[in-house]
CSV table of C-alpha atoms in Angstrom, one decimal:
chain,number,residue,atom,x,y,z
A,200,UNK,CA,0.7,20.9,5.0
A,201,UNK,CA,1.4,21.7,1.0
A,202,UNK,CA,4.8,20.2,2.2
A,203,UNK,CA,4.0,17.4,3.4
A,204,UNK,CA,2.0,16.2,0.9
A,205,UNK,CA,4.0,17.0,-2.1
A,206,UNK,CA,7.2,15.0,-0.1
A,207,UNK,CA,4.5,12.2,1.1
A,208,UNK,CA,5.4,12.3,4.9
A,209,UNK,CA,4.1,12.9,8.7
A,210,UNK,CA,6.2,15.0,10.5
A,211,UNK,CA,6.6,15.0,14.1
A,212,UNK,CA,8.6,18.3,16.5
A,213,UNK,CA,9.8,17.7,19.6
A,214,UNK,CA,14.0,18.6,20.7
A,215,UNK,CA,14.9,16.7,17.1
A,216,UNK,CA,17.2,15.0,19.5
A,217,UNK,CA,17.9,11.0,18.9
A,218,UNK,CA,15.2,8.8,20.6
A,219,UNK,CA,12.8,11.8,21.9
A,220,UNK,CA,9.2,11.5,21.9
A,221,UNK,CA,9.3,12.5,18.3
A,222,UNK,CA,11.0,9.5,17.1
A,223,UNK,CA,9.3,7.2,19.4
A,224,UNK,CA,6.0,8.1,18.1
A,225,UNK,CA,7.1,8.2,14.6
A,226,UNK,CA,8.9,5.4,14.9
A,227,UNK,CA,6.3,3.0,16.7
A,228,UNK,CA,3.9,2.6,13.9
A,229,UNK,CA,3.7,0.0,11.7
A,230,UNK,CA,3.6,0.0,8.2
A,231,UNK,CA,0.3,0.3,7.0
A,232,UNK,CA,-1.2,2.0,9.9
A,233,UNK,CA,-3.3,4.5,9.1
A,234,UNK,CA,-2.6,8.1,10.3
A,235,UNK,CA,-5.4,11.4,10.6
A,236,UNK,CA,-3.4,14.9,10.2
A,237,UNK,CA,-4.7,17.5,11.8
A,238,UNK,CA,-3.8,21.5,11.5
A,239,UNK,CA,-4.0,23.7,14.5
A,240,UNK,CA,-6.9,26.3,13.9
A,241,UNK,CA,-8.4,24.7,10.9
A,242,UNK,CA,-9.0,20.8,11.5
A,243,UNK,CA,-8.5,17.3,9.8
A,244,UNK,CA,-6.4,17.9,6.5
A,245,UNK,CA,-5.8,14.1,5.3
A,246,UNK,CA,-5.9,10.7,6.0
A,247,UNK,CA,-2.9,8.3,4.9
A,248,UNK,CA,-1.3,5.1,5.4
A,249,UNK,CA,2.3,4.6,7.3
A,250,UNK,CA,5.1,3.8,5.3
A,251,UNK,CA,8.1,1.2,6.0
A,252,UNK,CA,9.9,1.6,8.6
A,253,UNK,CA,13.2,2.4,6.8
A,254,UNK,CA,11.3,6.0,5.9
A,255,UNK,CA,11.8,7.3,9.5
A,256,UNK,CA,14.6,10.4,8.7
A,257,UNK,CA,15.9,13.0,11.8
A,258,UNK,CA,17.3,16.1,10.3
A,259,UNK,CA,19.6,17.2,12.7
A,260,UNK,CA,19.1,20.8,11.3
A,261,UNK,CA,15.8,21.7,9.2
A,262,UNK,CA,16.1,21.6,5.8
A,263,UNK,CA,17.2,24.5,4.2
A,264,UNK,CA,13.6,24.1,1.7
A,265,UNK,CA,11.1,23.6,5.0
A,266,UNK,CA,8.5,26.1,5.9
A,267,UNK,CA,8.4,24.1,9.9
A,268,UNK,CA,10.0,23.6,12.4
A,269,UNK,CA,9.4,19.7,12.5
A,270,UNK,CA,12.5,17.6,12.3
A,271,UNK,CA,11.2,14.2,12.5
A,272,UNK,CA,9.5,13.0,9.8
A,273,UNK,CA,8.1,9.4,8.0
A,274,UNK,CA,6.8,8.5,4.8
A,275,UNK,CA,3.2,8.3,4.4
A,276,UNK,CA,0.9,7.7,1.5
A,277,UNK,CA,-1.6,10.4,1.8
A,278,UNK,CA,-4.9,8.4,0.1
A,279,UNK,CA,-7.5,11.6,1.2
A,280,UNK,CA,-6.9,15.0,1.9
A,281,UNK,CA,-7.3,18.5,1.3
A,282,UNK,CA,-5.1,21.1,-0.8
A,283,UNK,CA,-6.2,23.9,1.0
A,284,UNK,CA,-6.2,23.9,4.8
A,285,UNK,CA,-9.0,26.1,4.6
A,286,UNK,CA,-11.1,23.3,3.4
A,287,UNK,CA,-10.2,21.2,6.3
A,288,UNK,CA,-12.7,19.1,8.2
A,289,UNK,CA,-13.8,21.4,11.4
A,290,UNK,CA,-13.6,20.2,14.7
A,291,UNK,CA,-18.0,21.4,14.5
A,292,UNK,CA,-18.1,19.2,11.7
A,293,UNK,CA,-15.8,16.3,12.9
A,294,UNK,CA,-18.2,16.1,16.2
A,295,UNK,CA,-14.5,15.9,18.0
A,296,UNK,CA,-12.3,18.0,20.2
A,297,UNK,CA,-8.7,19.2,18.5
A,298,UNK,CA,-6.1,16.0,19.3
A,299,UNK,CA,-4.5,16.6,22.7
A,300,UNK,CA,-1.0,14.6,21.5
A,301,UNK,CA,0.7,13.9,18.4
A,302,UNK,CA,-0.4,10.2,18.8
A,303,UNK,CA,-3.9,9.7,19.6
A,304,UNK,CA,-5.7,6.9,19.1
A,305,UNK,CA,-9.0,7.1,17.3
A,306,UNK,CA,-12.1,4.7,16.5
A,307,UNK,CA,-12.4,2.9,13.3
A,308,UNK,CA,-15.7,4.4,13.1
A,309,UNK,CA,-14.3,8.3,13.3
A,310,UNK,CA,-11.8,7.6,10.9
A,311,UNK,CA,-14.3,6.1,8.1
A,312,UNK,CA,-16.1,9.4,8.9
A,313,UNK,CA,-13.4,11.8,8.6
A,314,UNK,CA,-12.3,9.8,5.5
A,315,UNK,CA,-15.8,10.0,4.2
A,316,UNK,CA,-15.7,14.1,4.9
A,317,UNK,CA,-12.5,14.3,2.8
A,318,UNK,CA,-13.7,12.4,-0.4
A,319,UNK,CA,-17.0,14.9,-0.1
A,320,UNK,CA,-14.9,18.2,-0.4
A,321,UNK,CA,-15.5,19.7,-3.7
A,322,UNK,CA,-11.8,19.9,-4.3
A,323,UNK,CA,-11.0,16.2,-3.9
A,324,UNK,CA,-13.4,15.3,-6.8
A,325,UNK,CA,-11.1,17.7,-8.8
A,326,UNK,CA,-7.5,17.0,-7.8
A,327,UNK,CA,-6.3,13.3,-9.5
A,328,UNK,CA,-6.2,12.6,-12.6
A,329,UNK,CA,-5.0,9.2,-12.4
A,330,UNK,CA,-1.5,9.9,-13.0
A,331,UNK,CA,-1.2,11.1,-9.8
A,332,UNK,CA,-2.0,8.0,-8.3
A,333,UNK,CA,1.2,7.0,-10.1
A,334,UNK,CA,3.4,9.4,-8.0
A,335,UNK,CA,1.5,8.1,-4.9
A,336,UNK,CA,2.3,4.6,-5.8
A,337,UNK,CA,5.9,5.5,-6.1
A,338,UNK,CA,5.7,7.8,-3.1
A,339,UNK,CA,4.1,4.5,-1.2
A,340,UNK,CA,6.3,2.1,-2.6
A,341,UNK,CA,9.4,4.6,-1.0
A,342,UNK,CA,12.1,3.2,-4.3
A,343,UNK,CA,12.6,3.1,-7.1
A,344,UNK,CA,9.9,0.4,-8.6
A,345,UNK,CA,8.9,-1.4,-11.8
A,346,UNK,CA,5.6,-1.0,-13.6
A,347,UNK,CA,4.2,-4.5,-12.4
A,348,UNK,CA,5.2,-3.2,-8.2
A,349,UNK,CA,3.6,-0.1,-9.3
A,350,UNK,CA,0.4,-1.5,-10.2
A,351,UNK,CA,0.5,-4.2,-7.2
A,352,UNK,CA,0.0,-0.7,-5.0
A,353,UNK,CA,-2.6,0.5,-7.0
A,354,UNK,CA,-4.7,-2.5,-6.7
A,355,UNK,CA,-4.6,-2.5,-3.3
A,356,UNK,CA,-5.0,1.5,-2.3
A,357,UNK,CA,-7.5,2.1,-5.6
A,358,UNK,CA,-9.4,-1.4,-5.3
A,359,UNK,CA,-11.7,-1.7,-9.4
A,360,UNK,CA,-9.1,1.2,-11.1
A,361,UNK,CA,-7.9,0.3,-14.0
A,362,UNK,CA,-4.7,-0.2,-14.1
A,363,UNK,CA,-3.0,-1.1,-18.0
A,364,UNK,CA,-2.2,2.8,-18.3
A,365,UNK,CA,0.7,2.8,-15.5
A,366,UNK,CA,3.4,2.6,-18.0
A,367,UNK,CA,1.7,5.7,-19.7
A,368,UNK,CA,0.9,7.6,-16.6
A,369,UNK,CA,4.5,7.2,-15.4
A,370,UNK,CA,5.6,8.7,-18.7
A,371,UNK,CA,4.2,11.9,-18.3
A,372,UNK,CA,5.5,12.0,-14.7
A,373,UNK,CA,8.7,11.4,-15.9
A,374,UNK,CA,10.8,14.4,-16.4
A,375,UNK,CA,13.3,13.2,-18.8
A,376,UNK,CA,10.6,11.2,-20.7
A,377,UNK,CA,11.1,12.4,-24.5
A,378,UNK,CA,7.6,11.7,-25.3
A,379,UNK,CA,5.9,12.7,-22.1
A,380,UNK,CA,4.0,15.3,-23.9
A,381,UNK,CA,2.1,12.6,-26.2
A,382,UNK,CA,0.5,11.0,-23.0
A,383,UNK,CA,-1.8,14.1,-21.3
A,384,UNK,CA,-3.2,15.7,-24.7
A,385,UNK,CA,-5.2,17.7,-22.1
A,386,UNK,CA,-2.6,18.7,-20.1
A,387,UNK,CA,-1.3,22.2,-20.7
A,388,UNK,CA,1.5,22.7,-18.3
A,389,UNK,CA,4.6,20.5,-17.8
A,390,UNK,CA,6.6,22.4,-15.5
A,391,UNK,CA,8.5,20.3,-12.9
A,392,UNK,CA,8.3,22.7,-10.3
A,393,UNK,CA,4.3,22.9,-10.0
């Protein structure tokens, strides 16, 4: 799960052959559409929206960096989720029974609830400062982007955020940013691998 949210994707097993169900399912949803992840043995972990289509990727061998054994994956804008898995929205909880395929439809109404779960964690009040809804946008927006494309996302996904600090908030997310460390005062640690 840490996985996929720090590379902003869905992953989907299967034989990681061309065209298996993996691909299809992966492959049949529309940007946009919204997508529930669920981890075996601890529940609902996130909520997100589908990226493009273009963001579908096979790896005919797993990556050399991946801790699953998934090799069909798409880009997805996770908007509310957990760190932890341990912090995941039970099944109790959820009033549902675990997913019995990778692709099951749910109601509107379930979704706004387990959405409404995953803002309530503790952790998720916590997590963003807001230039991490800069790396989402950029995540989302699946290339490279200007400020003005970047704040067009953020509109939409963080409807009443202000938005005239993108150009700072990319700054500090920017590795090879010479002034990067003016932007967070609070911000202690800038290690790229975090």
């Amino acid at each position: 799960w840490q996985q996929n949210l720090a590379r902003g994707v869905v992953t989907a097993g299967f034989d990681a052959n061309p065209g298996d169900r993996g691909e299809t399912i992966l492959c049949r949803m529309a940007e946009g559409d919204g997508v529930l992840a669920y981890c075996n043995g601890n529940g609902f972990v996130g909520f997100g929206a589908v990226g493009r289509a273009e963001t579908y990727n096979r790896h005919p061998i797993l990556p050399d960096v991946s801790l699953a054994d998934h090799q069909h994956e798409r880009a997805v804008h996770w908007q509310y989720f957990v760190d932890d898995v341990n912090q995941a929205v039970t099944l109790t909880e959820a009033g549902r029974h675990p997913p019995r395929q990778t692709a099951e439809r749910v109601s509107e109404a379930f979704a706004m609830k387990l959405i409404n779960s995953l803002q309530g964690r503790p952790e998720a009040a916590k997590r963003s400062p807001k230039y991490w809804h800069v790396l989402e946008a950029v995540r989302g927006l699946g290339k490279p982007c200007s400020v003005s494309e970047i704040k067009a996302w953020l509109r939409a996904a963080y409807p009443g955020e202000e938005v005239s600090d993108v150009r700072d908030n990319a700054c500090v997310l920017t590795v090879n940013d010479a002034n990067r460390r003016h932007h967070d005062h609070g911000r202690k640690n800038f290690r790229t691998d975090g």
